[in-house]
Amino acid sequence: METTTEAYSPTERTRVRRAPARATYDREVVHGILDAGRVAHVGFVREDQPIVIPMAYVRDGESLLLHGSTRAGVMTALAAGTPACATVTLLDGLVLARSAFHHSVNYRSVAVLGRGREVRDEAAKRRALDVFLENFVPGRLAEIRGPNPQELKATLVIELPIEEVVAKQRTGGPIDDEEDMALPVWAGVVPVGLQASAPIACSG
Ligand SMILES: Cc1cc2nc3c(=O)[nH]c(=O)nc-3n(C[C@H](O)[C@H](O)[C@H](O)COP(=O)(O)OP(=O)(O)OC[C@H]3O[C@@H](n4cnc5c(N)ncnc54)[C@H](O)[C@@H]3O)c2cc1C
């Protein structure tokens, strides 16, 4: 369920130390970034080794939904309640400055810290997968065959609560040193982004 508080509460773990002015706990900003993203990098520690796995996700109210095979390492770790961090990054631009030092990137990113919960209830699991697919391609759900009981059994669904969370973003041009401003070199931003191309139909 959506809550109405405007901001998440920062914690010691979500306090941004470098360029904190670019950090925000604003709920609308966090949701906006999560809704614009497609891939989360989900980190956890397995036998003292940090592992970071790229995964599709969707925001469902105040949770991130993840899904995968019951045999996938990240899914079993999350289902067991292993502490995790899901990071979503949107690269918006390459920032070209007049000096090497001031080159940068424009971006929006969010890190969600916490423990996942397996969605076990069958109706809730079906609904979560519907939310997932509807976000993947809106309207597709009405056209395709849904999961059968065997497929449902082979799929783990995890919800990661969006509670301990922080966003960070950079916008704008390069921030050059005054003495470099007269250098005869192009400076500015090259916008980049995720873009869909023309669909390629399957042979069947
Ligand atoms: C864009 C994208 C979206 C994906 N979405 C999903 C999803 O929604 N659900 C899902 O279950 N899987 C998804 N995957 C696949 C996912 O990244 C894992 O490969 C998958 O969970 C199976 O991992 P595993 O259990 O075999 O590996 P693990 O046992 O977890 O890891 C074994 C080793 O393989 C490495 N590894 C695992 N996956 C990758 C990878 N993708 N790239 C490089 N090294 C890897 C690990 O770091 C580790 O060293 C997605 C991959 C990508 C790139």
PDB file of C-alpha atoms and ligand atoms in Angstrom:
ATOM      1  CA  MET A   1       0.000   0.000   0.000  1.00  0.00           C
ATOM      2  CA  GLU A   2       1.293   3.527  -0.777  1.00  0.00           C
ATOM      3  CA  THR A   3       2.002   5.635   2.270  1.00  0.00           C
ATOM      4  CA  THR A   4       1.621   9.385   2.355  1.00  0.00           C
ATOM      5  CA  THR A   5       4.782  10.465   4.195  1.00  0.00           C
ATOM      6  CA  GLU A   6       6.860  12.614   1.867  1.00  0.00           C
ATOM      7  CA  ALA A   7      10.273  11.213   2.738  1.00  0.00           C
ATOM      8  CA  TYR A   8      11.923   8.028   3.925  1.00  0.00           C
ATOM      9  CA  SER A   9      13.926   8.297   7.143  1.00  0.00           C
ATOM     10  CA  PRO A  10      17.686   8.287   6.595  1.00  0.00           C
ATOM     11  CA  THR A  11      19.678   5.834   8.681  1.00  0.00           C
ATOM     12  CA  GLU A  12      23.377   5.700   9.449  1.00  0.00           C
ATOM     13  CA  ARG A  13      23.628   3.069   6.696  1.00  0.00           C
ATOM     14  CA  THR A  14      21.901   5.211   4.073  1.00  0.00           C
ATOM     15  CA  ARG A  15      23.679   8.492   4.870  1.00  0.00           C
ATOM     16  CA  VAL A  16      25.573   9.553   1.739  1.00  0.00           C
ATOM     17  CA  ARG A  17      29.044  10.790   2.629  1.00  0.00           C
ATOM     18  CA  ARG A  18      30.390  12.084  -0.693  1.00  0.00           C
ATOM     19  CA  ALA A  19      28.443  14.995  -2.279  1.00  0.00           C
ATOM     20  CA  PRO A  20      25.547  14.578   0.169  1.00  0.00           C
ATOM     21  CA  ALA A  21      23.684  17.461  -1.498  1.00  0.00           C
ATOM     22  CA  ARG A  22      22.995  15.053  -4.362  1.00  0.00           C
ATOM     23  CA  ALA A  23      21.332  12.555  -2.025  1.00  0.00           C
ATOM     24  CA  THR A  24      17.619  12.526  -1.365  1.00  0.00           C
ATOM     25  CA  TYR A  25      15.178  10.481   0.668  1.00  0.00           C
ATOM     26  CA  ASP A  26      12.170  12.016  -1.070  1.00  0.00           C
ATOM     27  CA  ARG A  27       9.588   9.311  -1.667  1.00  0.00           C
ATOM     28  CA  GLU A  28       8.433  10.668  -5.014  1.00  0.00           C
ATOM     29  CA  VAL A  29      12.011  10.898  -6.327  1.00  0.00           C
ATOM     30  CA  VAL A  30      12.843   7.378  -5.097  1.00  0.00           C
ATOM     31  CA  HIS A  31       9.682   5.976  -6.698  1.00  0.00           C
ATOM     32  CA  GLY A  32      10.329   7.869  -9.942  1.00  0.00           C
ATOM     33  CA  ILE A  33      13.816   6.418 -10.315  1.00  0.00           C
ATOM     34  CA  LEU A  34      12.669   2.902  -9.429  1.00  0.00           C
ATOM     35  CA  ASP A  35       9.795   3.157 -11.906  1.00  0.00           C
ATOM     36  CA  ALA A  36      12.094   4.349 -14.696  1.00  0.00           C
ATOM     37  CA  GLY A  37      14.593   1.515 -14.151  1.00  0.00           C
ATOM     38  CA  ARG A  38      14.523  -2.017 -15.484  1.00  0.00           C
ATOM     39  CA  VAL A  39      17.512  -3.708 -13.872  1.00  0.00           C
ATOM     40  CA  ALA A  40      18.542  -3.855 -10.227  1.00  0.00           C
ATOM     41  CA  HIS A  41      21.938  -5.091  -9.116  1.00  0.00           C
ATOM     42  CA  VAL A  42      21.213  -7.200  -6.056  1.00  0.00           C
ATOM     43  CA  GLY A  43      24.099  -7.682  -3.652  1.00  0.00           C
ATOM     44  CA  PHE A  44      24.453 -10.088  -0.771  1.00  0.00           C
ATOM     45  CA  VAL A  45      27.259 -11.986   0.956  1.00  0.00           C
ATOM     46  CA  ARG A  46      27.670 -15.726   0.383  1.00  0.00           C
ATOM     47  CA  GLU A  47      30.311 -17.511   2.438  1.00  0.00           C
ATOM     48  CA  ASP A  48      32.158 -14.235   3.104  1.00  0.00           C
ATOM     49  CA  GLN A  49      32.137 -13.365  -0.605  1.00  0.00           C
ATOM     50  CA  PRO A  50      30.063 -10.377  -1.808  1.00  0.00           C
ATOM     51  CA  ILE A  51      28.006 -11.363  -4.878  1.00  0.00           C
ATOM     52  CA  VAL A  52      26.134  -8.841  -7.030  1.00  0.00           C
ATOM     53  CA  ILE A  53      23.555 -10.177  -9.474  1.00  0.00           C
ATOM     54  CA  PRO A  54      21.743  -8.200 -12.194  1.00  0.00           C
ATOM     55  CA  MET A  55      18.002  -8.798 -12.076  1.00  0.00           C
ATOM     56  CA  ALA A  56      14.759  -7.494 -13.534  1.00  0.00           C
ATOM     57  CA  TYR A  57      12.466  -5.952 -10.933  1.00  0.00           C
ATOM     58  CA  VAL A  58       9.337  -3.894 -10.521  1.00  0.00           C
ATOM     59  CA  ARG A  59       8.221  -1.517  -7.794  1.00  0.00           C
ATOM     60  CA  ASP A  60       4.912  -2.558  -6.249  1.00  0.00           C
ATOM     61  CA  GLY A  61       3.903   0.168  -3.808  1.00  0.00           C
ATOM     62  CA  GLU A  62       6.486   0.070  -1.040  1.00  0.00           C
ATOM     63  CA  SER A  63       8.199  -3.142  -2.193  1.00  0.00           C
ATOM     64  CA  LEU A  64      10.555  -4.186  -4.956  1.00  0.00           C
ATOM     65  CA  LEU A  65       9.404  -7.441  -6.516  1.00  0.00           C
ATOM     66  CA  LEU A  66      12.019  -9.898  -7.773  1.00  0.00           C
ATOM     67  CA  HIS A  67      11.377 -13.245  -9.373  1.00  0.00           C
ATOM     68  CA  GLY A  68      13.444 -16.158 -10.567  1.00  0.00           C
ATOM     69  CA  SER A  69      14.051 -19.869 -10.522  1.00  0.00           C
ATOM     70  CA  THR A  70      13.761 -21.682  -7.214  1.00  0.00           C
ATOM     71  CA  ARG A  71      17.313 -22.851  -7.994  1.00  0.00           C
ATOM     72  CA  ALA A  72      18.844 -19.404  -8.584  1.00  0.00           C
ATOM     73  CA  GLY A  73      21.453 -18.572  -5.961  1.00  0.00           C
ATOM     74  CA  VAL A  74      20.263 -15.019  -5.366  1.00  0.00           C
ATOM     75  CA  MET A  75      16.642 -16.088  -5.006  1.00  0.00           C
ATOM     76  CA  THR A  76      17.343 -18.803  -2.433  1.00  0.00           C
ATOM     77  CA  ALA A  77      19.583 -16.370  -0.503  1.00  0.00           C
ATOM     78  CA  LEU A  78      16.861 -13.734  -0.465  1.00  0.00           C
ATOM     79  CA  ALA A  79      14.182 -16.270   0.460  1.00  0.00           C
ATOM     80  CA  ALA A  80      16.331 -17.275   3.425  1.00  0.00           C
ATOM     81  CA  GLY A  81      16.304 -13.649   4.617  1.00  0.00           C
ATOM     82  CA  THR A  82      19.944 -12.902   3.806  1.00  0.00           C
ATOM     83  CA  PRO A  83      20.627  -9.136   4.153  1.00  0.00           C
ATOM     84  CA  ALA A  84      20.678  -7.607   0.681  1.00  0.00           C
ATOM     85  CA  CYS A  85      21.085  -4.359  -1.205  1.00  0.00           C
ATOM     86  CA  ALA A  86      19.311  -3.685  -4.505  1.00  0.00           C
ATOM     87  CA  THR A  87      20.777  -0.819  -6.514  1.00  0.00           C
ATOM     88  CA  VAL A  88      19.128   0.702  -9.569  1.00  0.00           C
ATOM     89  CA  THR A  89      21.194   3.006 -11.793  1.00  0.00           C
ATOM     90  CA  LEU A  90      20.034   5.184 -14.667  1.00  0.00           C
ATOM     91  CA  LEU A  91      22.870   6.696 -16.706  1.00  0.00           C
ATOM     92  CA  ASP A  92      21.660  10.024 -18.115  1.00  0.00           C
ATOM     93  CA  GLY A  93      24.736  11.672 -19.554  1.00  0.00           C
ATOM     94  CA  LEU A  94      28.483  11.791 -20.028  1.00  0.00           C
ATOM     95  CA  VAL A  95      29.790  15.043 -18.586  1.00  0.00           C
ATOM     96  CA  LEU A  96      32.824  16.304 -20.512  1.00  0.00           C
ATOM     97  CA  ALA A  97      34.849  18.901 -18.679  1.00  0.00           C
ATOM     98  CA  ARG A  98      37.902  20.948 -19.651  1.00  0.00           C
ATOM     99  CA  SER A  99      40.128  18.971 -17.267  1.00  0.00           C
ATOM    100  CA  ALA A 100      40.401  15.220 -16.794  1.00  0.00           C
ATOM    101  CA  PHE A 101      39.592  15.583 -13.098  1.00  0.00           C
ATOM    102  CA  HIS A 102      36.177  17.203 -13.590  1.00  0.00           C
ATOM    103  CA  HIS A 103      34.777  14.677 -16.076  1.00  0.00           C
ATOM    104  CA  SER A 104      31.680  13.097 -14.579  1.00  0.00           C
ATOM    105  CA  VAL A 105      28.379  11.370 -15.302  1.00  0.00           C
ATOM    106  CA  ASN A 106      24.795  12.482 -14.931  1.00  0.00           C
ATOM    107  CA  TYR A 107      22.774   9.773 -13.263  1.00  0.00           C
ATOM    108  CA  ARG A 108      19.875   8.833 -11.032  1.00  0.00           C
ATOM    109  CA  SER A 109      20.335   5.925  -8.665  1.00  0.00           C
ATOM    110  CA  VAL A 110      18.656   4.295  -5.703  1.00  0.00           C
ATOM    111  CA  ALA A 111      19.909   1.797  -3.153  1.00  0.00           C
ATOM    112  CA  VAL A 112      17.417  -0.266  -1.138  1.00  0.00           C
ATOM    113  CA  LEU A 113      18.793  -2.088   1.897  1.00  0.00           C
ATOM    114  CA  GLY A 114      16.999  -4.837   3.742  1.00  0.00           C
ATOM    115  CA  ARG A 115      15.868  -8.421   3.842  1.00  0.00           C
ATOM    116  CA  GLY A 116      13.546  -9.976   1.291  1.00  0.00           C
ATOM    117  CA  ARG A 117      10.456 -12.054   2.032  1.00  0.00           C
ATOM    118  CA  GLU A 118       9.222 -14.911  -0.110  1.00  0.00           C
ATOM    119  CA  VAL A 119       5.700 -14.405  -1.417  1.00  0.00           C
ATOM    120  CA  ARG A 120       4.197 -17.807  -0.644  1.00  0.00           C
ATOM    121  CA  ASP A 121       0.465 -17.261  -0.850  1.00  0.00           C
ATOM    122  CA  GLU A 122      -0.611 -18.487  -4.294  1.00  0.00           C
ATOM    123  CA  ALA A 123      -2.976 -15.631  -5.082  1.00  0.00           C
ATOM    124  CA  ALA A 124      -0.401 -13.050  -3.942  1.00  0.00           C
ATOM    125  CA  LYS A 125       2.275 -14.795  -6.014  1.00  0.00           C
ATOM    126  CA  ARG A 126       0.112 -14.801  -9.143  1.00  0.00           C
ATOM    127  CA  ARG A 127      -0.714 -11.146  -8.579  1.00  0.00           C
ATOM    128  CA  ALA A 128       2.992 -10.275  -8.129  1.00  0.00           C
ATOM    129  CA  LEU A 129       3.885 -12.012 -11.394  1.00  0.00           C
ATOM    130  CA  ASP A 130       1.027 -10.165 -13.113  1.00  0.00           C
ATOM    131  CA  VAL A 131       2.400  -6.857 -11.798  1.00  0.00           C
ATOM    132  CA  PHE A 132       5.827  -7.881 -13.083  1.00  0.00           C
ATOM    133  CA  LEU A 133       4.622  -8.709 -16.579  1.00  0.00           C
ATOM    134  CA  GLU A 134       2.312  -5.728 -16.838  1.00  0.00           C
ATOM    135  CA  ASN A 135       5.268  -3.484 -16.046  1.00  0.00           C
ATOM    136  CA  PHE A 136       7.468  -5.374 -18.523  1.00  0.00           C
ATOM    137  CA  VAL A 137       5.128  -4.643 -21.426  1.00  0.00           C
ATOM    138  CA  PRO A 138       1.840  -2.917 -20.531  1.00  0.00           C
ATOM    139  CA  GLY A 139      -1.195  -4.750 -21.928  1.00  0.00           C
ATOM    140  CA  ARG A 140       0.680  -7.983 -22.624  1.00  0.00           C
ATOM    141  CA  LEU A 141      -0.907  -9.793 -19.721  1.00  0.00           C
ATOM    142  CA  ALA A 142      -4.282  -9.802 -21.483  1.00  0.00           C
ATOM    143  CA  GLU A 143      -2.797 -11.558 -24.523  1.00  0.00           C
ATOM    144  CA  ILE A 144      -0.566 -14.326 -23.197  1.00  0.00           C
ATOM    145  CA  ARG A 145      -0.969 -17.614 -21.308  1.00  0.00           C
ATOM    146  CA  GLY A 146      -0.402 -17.178 -17.586  1.00  0.00           C
ATOM    147  CA  PRO A 147       1.808 -19.505 -15.500  1.00  0.00           C
ATOM    148  CA  ASN A 148       0.495 -23.039 -14.961  1.00  0.00           C
ATOM    149  CA  PRO A 149       0.795 -24.649 -11.479  1.00  0.00           C
ATOM    150  CA  GLN A 150       4.128 -26.308 -12.376  1.00  0.00           C
ATOM    151  CA  GLU A 151       5.631 -23.059 -13.646  1.00  0.00           C
ATOM    152  CA  LEU A 152       4.350 -21.260 -10.583  1.00  0.00           C
ATOM    153  CA  LYS A 153       5.991 -23.858  -8.353  1.00  0.00           C
ATOM    154  CA  ALA A 154       9.311 -23.445 -10.173  1.00  0.00           C
ATOM    155  CA  THR A 155       9.273 -19.671  -9.624  1.00  0.00           C
ATOM    156  CA  LEU A 156      10.271 -17.864  -6.459  1.00  0.00           C
ATOM    157  CA  VAL A 157       8.854 -14.401  -5.875  1.00  0.00           C
ATOM    158  CA  ILE A 158      10.565 -12.133  -3.389  1.00  0.00           C
ATOM    159  CA  GLU A 159       9.408  -8.799  -2.048  1.00  0.00           C
ATOM    160  CA  LEU A 160      12.054  -6.454  -0.721  1.00  0.00           C
ATOM    161  CA  PRO A 161      10.498  -3.712   1.413  1.00  0.00           C
ATOM    162  CA  ILE A 162      11.425  -0.151   0.404  1.00  0.00           C
ATOM    163  CA  GLU A 163      12.113   1.148   3.887  1.00  0.00           C
ATOM    164  CA  GLU A 164      15.813   1.822   4.291  1.00  0.00           C
ATOM    165  CA  VAL A 165      16.476   3.582   1.022  1.00  0.00           C
ATOM    166  CA  VAL A 166      18.384   6.485  -0.485  1.00  0.00           C
ATOM    167  CA  ALA A 167      18.567   8.103  -3.913  1.00  0.00           C
ATOM    168  CA  LYS A 168      21.411  10.081  -5.398  1.00  0.00           C
ATOM    169  CA  GLN A 169      21.414  12.045  -8.604  1.00  0.00           C
ATOM    170  CA  ARG A 170      23.574  14.401 -10.645  1.00  0.00           C
ATOM    171  CA  THR A 171      22.307  16.781 -13.294  1.00  0.00           C
ATOM    172  CA  GLY A 172      23.841  19.662 -15.220  1.00  0.00           C
ATOM    173  CA  GLY A 173      27.046  20.454 -16.973  1.00  0.00           C
ATOM    174  CA  PRO A 174      30.698  20.165 -16.011  1.00  0.00           C
ATOM    175  CA  ILE A 175      31.972  22.108 -13.007  1.00  0.00           C
ATOM    176  CA  ASP A 176      35.329  23.323 -14.260  1.00  0.00           C
ATOM    177  CA  ASP A 177      37.978  25.293 -12.423  1.00  0.00           C
ATOM    178  CA  GLU A 178      37.957  29.001 -13.265  1.00  0.00           C
ATOM    179  CA  GLU A 179      41.504  28.882 -14.667  1.00  0.00           C
ATOM    180  CA  ASP A 180      40.516  26.142 -17.159  1.00  0.00           C
ATOM    181  CA  MET A 181      37.546  28.007 -18.639  1.00  0.00           C
ATOM    182  CA  ALA A 182      39.590  29.554 -21.470  1.00  0.00           C
ATOM    183  CA  LEU A 183      41.059  26.219 -22.640  1.00  0.00           C
ATOM    184  CA  PRO A 184      40.227  25.601 -26.334  1.00  0.00           C
ATOM    185  CA  VAL A 185      38.328  22.368 -25.750  1.00  0.00           C
ATOM    186  CA  TRP A 186      34.684  21.381 -26.117  1.00  0.00           C
ATOM    187  CA  ALA A 187      32.876  20.894 -22.810  1.00  0.00           C
ATOM    188  CA  GLY A 188      29.303  19.920 -22.046  1.00  0.00           C
ATOM    189  CA  VAL A 189      27.015  16.929 -21.689  1.00  0.00           C
ATOM    190  CA  VAL A 190      26.407  14.017 -24.064  1.00  0.00           C
ATOM    191  CA  PRO A 191      22.942  12.749 -23.087  1.00  0.00           C
ATOM    192  CA  VAL A 192      22.584   8.949 -23.062  1.00  0.00           C
ATOM    193  CA  GLY A 193      19.682   6.678 -22.225  1.00  0.00           C
ATOM    194  CA  LEU A 194      17.931   3.373 -22.675  1.00  0.00           C
ATOM    195  CA  GLN A 195      16.075   3.247 -25.971  1.00  0.00           C
ATOM    196  CA  ALA A 196      13.844   0.619 -27.560  1.00  0.00           C
ATOM    197  CA  SER A 197      14.447  -0.114 -31.230  1.00  0.00           C
ATOM    198  CA  ALA A 198      12.088  -1.574 -33.857  1.00  0.00           C
ATOM    199  CA  PRO A 199      10.720  -4.966 -32.654  1.00  0.00           C
ATOM    200  CA  ILE A 200      12.018  -8.111 -34.416  1.00  0.00           C
ATOM    201  CA  ALA A 201       9.245 -10.693 -34.783  1.00  0.00           C
ATOM    202  CA  CYS A 202       9.913 -14.327 -33.859  1.00  0.00           C
ATOM    203  CA  SER A 203       9.975 -16.688 -36.846  1.00  0.00           C
ATOM    204  CA  GLY A 204       6.933 -18.638 -35.615  1.00  0.00           C
TER     205      GLY A 204
HETATM  206  C1  LIG B   1      19.387  -7.728 -17.294  1.00  0.00           C
HETATM  207  C2  LIG B   1      19.269  -9.039 -16.560  1.00  0.00           C
HETATM  208  C3  LIG B   1      18.070  -9.340 -15.920  1.00  0.00           C
HETATM  209  C4  LIG B   1      17.947 -10.552 -15.238  1.00  0.00           C
HETATM  210  N1  LIG B   1      16.777 -10.801 -14.590  1.00  0.00           N
HETATM  211  C5  LIG B   1      16.687 -11.921 -13.837  1.00  0.00           C
HETATM  212  C6  LIG B   1      15.510 -12.171 -13.070  1.00  0.00           C
HETATM  213  O1  LIG B   1      14.558 -11.367 -13.044  1.00  0.00           O
HETATM  214  N2  LIG B   1      15.475 -13.302 -12.329  1.00  0.00           N
HETATM  215  C7  LIG B   1      16.507 -14.185 -12.313  1.00  0.00           C
HETATM  216  O2  LIG B   1      16.439 -15.196 -11.589  1.00  0.00           O
HETATM  217  N3  LIG B   1      17.620 -13.991 -13.029  1.00  0.00           N
HETATM  218  C8  LIG B   1      17.732 -12.875 -13.788  1.00  0.00           C
HETATM  219  N4  LIG B   1      18.863 -12.659 -14.515  1.00  0.00           N
HETATM  220  C9  LIG B   1      19.908 -13.683 -14.468  1.00  0.00           C
HETATM  221  C10 LIG B   1      20.690 -13.515 -13.187  1.00  0.00           C
HETATM  222  O3  LIG B   1      21.644 -12.457 -13.354  1.00  0.00           O
HETATM  223  C11 LIG B   1      21.445 -14.813 -12.756  1.00  0.00           C
HETATM  224  O4  LIG B   1      22.258 -15.252 -13.813  1.00  0.00           O
HETATM  225  C12 LIG B   1      20.443 -15.872 -12.350  1.00  0.00           C
HETATM  226  O5  LIG B   1      19.746 -15.446 -11.168  1.00  0.00           O
HETATM  227  C13 LIG B   1      21.078 -17.240 -12.080  1.00  0.00           C
HETATM  228  O6  LIG B   1      22.207 -17.126 -11.313  1.00  0.00           O
HETATM  229  P1  LIG B   1      22.839 -18.447 -10.682  1.00  0.00           P
HETATM  230  O7  LIG B   1      21.947 -18.947  -9.586  1.00  0.00           O
HETATM  231  O8  LIG B   1      23.194 -19.398 -11.743  1.00  0.00           O
HETATM  232  O9  LIG B   1      24.162 -17.843 -10.087  1.00  0.00           O
HETATM  233  P2  LIG B   1      24.683 -17.778  -8.601  1.00  0.00           P
HETATM  234  O10 LIG B   1      24.760 -19.152  -8.034  1.00  0.00           O
HETATM  235  O11 LIG B   1      23.883 -16.770  -7.836  1.00  0.00           O
HETATM  236  O12 LIG B   1      26.130 -17.211  -8.844  1.00  0.00           O
HETATM  237  C14 LIG B   1      27.195 -18.054  -9.309  1.00  0.00           C
HETATM  238  C15 LIG B   1      28.258 -17.199  -9.955  1.00  0.00           C
HETATM  239  O13 LIG B   1      27.767 -16.713 -11.195  1.00  0.00           O
HETATM  240  C16 LIG B   1      27.860 -15.302 -11.237  1.00  0.00           C
HETATM  241  N5  LIG B   1      26.711 -14.783 -11.994  1.00  0.00           N
HETATM  242  C17 LIG B   1      25.402 -15.096 -11.838  1.00  0.00           C
HETATM  243  N6  LIG B   1      24.653 -14.419 -12.720  1.00  0.00           N
HETATM  244  C18 LIG B   1      25.511 -13.647 -13.421  1.00  0.00           C
HETATM  245  C19 LIG B   1      25.338 -12.714 -14.464  1.00  0.00           C
HETATM  246  N7  LIG B   1      24.128 -12.391 -14.943  1.00  0.00           N
HETATM  247  N8  LIG B   1      26.438 -12.131 -14.968  1.00  0.00           N
HETATM  248  C20 LIG B   1      27.673 -12.424 -14.500  1.00  0.00           C
HETATM  249  N9  LIG B   1      27.889 -13.295 -13.503  1.00  0.00           N
HETATM  250  C21 LIG B   1      26.830 -13.902 -12.977  1.00  0.00           C
HETATM  251  C22 LIG B   1      27.828 -14.875  -9.770  1.00  0.00           C
HETATM  252  O14 LIG B   1      28.399 -13.613  -9.579  1.00  0.00           O
HETATM  253  C23 LIG B   1      28.607 -15.974  -9.121  1.00  0.00           C
HETATM  254  O15 LIG B   1      29.982 -15.715  -9.253  1.00  0.00           O
HETATM  255  C24 LIG B   1      19.030 -11.470 -15.211  1.00  0.00           C
HETATM  256  C25 LIG B   1      20.217 -11.141 -15.850  1.00  0.00           C
HETATM  257  C26 LIG B   1      20.352  -9.931 -16.494  1.00  0.00           C
HETATM  258  C27 LIG B   1      21.671  -9.592 -17.132  1.00  0.00           C
END
